Short mmCIF file of C-alpha atoms and ligand atoms in Angstrom, two decimals:
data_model
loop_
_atom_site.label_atom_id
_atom_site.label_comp_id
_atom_site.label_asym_id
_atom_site.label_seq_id
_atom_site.Cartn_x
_atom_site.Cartn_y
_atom_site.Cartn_z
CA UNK A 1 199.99 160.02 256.19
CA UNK A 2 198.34 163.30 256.37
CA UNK A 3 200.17 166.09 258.23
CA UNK A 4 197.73 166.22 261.33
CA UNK A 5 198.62 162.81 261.76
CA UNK A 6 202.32 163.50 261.71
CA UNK A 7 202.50 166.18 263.86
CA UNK A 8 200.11 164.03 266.07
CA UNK A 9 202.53 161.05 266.30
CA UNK A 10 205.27 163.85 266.66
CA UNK A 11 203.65 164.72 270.24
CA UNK A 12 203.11 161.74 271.34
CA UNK A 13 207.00 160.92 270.55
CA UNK A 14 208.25 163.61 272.49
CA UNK A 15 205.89 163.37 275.58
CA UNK A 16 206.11 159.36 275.60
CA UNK A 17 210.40 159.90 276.10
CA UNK A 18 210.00 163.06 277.88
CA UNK A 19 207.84 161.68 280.77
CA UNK A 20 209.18 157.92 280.72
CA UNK A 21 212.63 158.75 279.21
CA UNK A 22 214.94 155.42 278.68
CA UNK A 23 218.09 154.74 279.69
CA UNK A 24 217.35 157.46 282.50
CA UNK A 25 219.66 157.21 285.57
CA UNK A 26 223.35 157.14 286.80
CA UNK A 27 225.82 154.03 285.11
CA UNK A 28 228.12 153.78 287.98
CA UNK A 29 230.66 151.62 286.28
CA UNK A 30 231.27 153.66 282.81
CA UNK A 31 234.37 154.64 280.88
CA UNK A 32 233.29 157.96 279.91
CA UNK A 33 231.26 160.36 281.39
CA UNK A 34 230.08 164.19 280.64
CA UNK A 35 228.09 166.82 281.61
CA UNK A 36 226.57 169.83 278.94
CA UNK A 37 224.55 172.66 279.83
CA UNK A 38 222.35 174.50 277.68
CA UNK A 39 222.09 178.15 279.23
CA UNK A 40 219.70 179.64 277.15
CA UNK A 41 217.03 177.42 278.39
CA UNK A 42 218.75 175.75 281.99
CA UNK A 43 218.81 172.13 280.55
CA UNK A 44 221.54 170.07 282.15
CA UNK A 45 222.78 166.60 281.16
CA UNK A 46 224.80 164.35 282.68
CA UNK A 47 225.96 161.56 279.63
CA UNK A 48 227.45 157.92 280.90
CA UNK A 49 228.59 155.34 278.64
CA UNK A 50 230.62 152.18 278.29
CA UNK A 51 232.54 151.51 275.71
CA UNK A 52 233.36 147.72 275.31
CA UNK A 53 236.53 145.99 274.54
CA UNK A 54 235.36 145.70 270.81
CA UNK A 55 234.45 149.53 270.78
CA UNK A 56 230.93 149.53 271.14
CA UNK A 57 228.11 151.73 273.23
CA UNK A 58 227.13 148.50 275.66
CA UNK A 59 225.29 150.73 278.67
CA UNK A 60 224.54 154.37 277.81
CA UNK A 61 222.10 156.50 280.44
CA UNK A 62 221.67 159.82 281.46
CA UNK A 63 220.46 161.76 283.90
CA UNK A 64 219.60 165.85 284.91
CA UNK A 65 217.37 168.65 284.30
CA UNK A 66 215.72 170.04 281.20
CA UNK A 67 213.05 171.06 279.43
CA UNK A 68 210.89 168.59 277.49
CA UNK A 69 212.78 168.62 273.95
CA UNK A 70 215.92 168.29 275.97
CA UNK A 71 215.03 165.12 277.89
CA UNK A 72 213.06 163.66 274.62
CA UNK A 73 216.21 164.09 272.54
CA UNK A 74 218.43 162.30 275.11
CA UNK A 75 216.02 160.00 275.55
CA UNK A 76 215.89 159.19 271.88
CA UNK A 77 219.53 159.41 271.27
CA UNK A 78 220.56 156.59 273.50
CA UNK A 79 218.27 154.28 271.83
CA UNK A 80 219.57 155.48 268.70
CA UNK A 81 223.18 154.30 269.54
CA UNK A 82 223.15 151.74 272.16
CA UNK A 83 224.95 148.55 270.70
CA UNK A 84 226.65 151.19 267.72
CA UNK A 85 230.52 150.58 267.06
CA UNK A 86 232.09 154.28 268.73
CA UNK A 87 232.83 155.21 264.78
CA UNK A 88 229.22 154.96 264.01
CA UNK A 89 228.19 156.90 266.88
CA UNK A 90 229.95 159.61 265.75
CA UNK A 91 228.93 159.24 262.43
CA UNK A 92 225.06 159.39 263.22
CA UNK A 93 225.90 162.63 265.68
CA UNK A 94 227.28 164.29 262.72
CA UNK A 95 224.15 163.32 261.01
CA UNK A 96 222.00 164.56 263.81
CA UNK A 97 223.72 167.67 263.61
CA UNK A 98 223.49 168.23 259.89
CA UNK A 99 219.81 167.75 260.22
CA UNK A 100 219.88 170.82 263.32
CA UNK A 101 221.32 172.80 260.57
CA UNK A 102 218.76 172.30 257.83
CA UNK A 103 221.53 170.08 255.17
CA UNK A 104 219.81 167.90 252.98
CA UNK A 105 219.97 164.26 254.43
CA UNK A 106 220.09 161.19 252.36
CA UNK A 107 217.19 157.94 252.89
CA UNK A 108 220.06 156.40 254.25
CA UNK A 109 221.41 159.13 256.96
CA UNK A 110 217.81 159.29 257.97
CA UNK A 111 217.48 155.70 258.37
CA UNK A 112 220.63 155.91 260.48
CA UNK A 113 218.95 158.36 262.81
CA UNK A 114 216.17 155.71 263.31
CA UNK A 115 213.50 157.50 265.86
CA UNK A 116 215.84 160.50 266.54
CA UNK A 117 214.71 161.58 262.77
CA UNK A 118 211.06 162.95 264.31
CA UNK A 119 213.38 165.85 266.14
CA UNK A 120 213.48 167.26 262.32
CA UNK A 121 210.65 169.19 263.31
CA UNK A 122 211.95 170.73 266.57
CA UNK A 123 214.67 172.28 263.73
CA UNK A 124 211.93 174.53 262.51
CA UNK A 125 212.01 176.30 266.37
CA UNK A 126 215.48 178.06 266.27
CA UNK A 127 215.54 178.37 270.04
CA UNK A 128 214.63 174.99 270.69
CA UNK A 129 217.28 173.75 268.25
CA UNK A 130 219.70 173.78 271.27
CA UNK A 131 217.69 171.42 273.07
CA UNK A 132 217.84 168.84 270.39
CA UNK A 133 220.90 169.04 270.13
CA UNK A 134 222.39 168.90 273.76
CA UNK A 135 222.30 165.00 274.01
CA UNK A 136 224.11 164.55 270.61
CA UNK A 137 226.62 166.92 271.39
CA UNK A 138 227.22 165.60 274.95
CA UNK A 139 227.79 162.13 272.93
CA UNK A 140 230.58 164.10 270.45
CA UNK A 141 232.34 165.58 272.93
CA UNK A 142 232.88 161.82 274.85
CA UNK A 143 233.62 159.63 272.12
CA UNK A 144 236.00 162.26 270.34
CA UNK A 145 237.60 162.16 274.31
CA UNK A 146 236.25 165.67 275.01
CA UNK A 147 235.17 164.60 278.79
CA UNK A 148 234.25 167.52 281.73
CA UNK A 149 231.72 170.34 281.85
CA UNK A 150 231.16 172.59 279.16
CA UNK A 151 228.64 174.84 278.05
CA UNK A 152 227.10 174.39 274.45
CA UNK A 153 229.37 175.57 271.40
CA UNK A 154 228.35 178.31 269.05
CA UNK A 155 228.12 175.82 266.20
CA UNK A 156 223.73 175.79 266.89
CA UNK A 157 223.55 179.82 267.63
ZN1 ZN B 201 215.62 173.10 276.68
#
């Protein structure tokens, strides 16, 4: 695939989950719920999730304001994980964030990452990297029982 292509397909990725994200909205009836803001560029999530009895992601939305990358990450994310075990959330978030901070990934960490892998070239902005990252981090910071508000860490800076 030639690179016009790629960075074709990239745009319509983005735009396609920024304008009709999934899994937008408010879960009333989760176990674990966050919100993250991103100052640098106003983005605000709101994360819900339910874990089931067996550990698993079985309803995931979000909701709140941001900028395009922002809301095409989330978007993204909770497809990636919906239906993953809570240990291989957090697995593929420490993926996701390895890949925000340039380290080599492996076929298979990529394949873990399914769609979420096109935000690779978001990476190459360094102020958009916070963006990308937002959802991700929101996700962390529940399943590692880091619920509240918080601003972004310094790990992305
Ligand atoms: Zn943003």
């Amino acid at each position: 695939m030639g690179l016009d292509r790629l960075k074709f397909l990239y745009r319509e990725v983005i735009l396609e989950n920024a304008n009709n994200p999934k899994n937008y909205g408010v879960l009333i009836n989760h176990s674990h719920q966050t919100t993250v803001y991103n100052p640098n560029c106003g983005d605000k999530l709101n994360l819900f999730l339910n874990l089931d009895k067996d550990n698993h992601i079985s309803k995931i939305k979000f909701n709140g304001e941001g900028c395009t990358i922002s809301k095409a990450s989330a978007s993204l994310m909770t497809q990636t994980v919906k239906g993953k075990s809570k240990d291989e959330a957090i697995e593929i978030a420490k993926i996701f964030s390895q890949m925000a901070i340039k380290q080599p990934l492996s076929r298979k960490q990529l394949e873990k990452l399914g769609d979420s892998q096109i935000m690779t070239n978001v990476m190459q902005f360094p102020a958009r990297i916070k963006c990308a990252t937002l959802a991700w981090w929101a996700l962390e910071r529940i399943l590692l029982g880091e619920d509240g508000e918080k601003e972004t860490d310094r790990r992305y800076c």
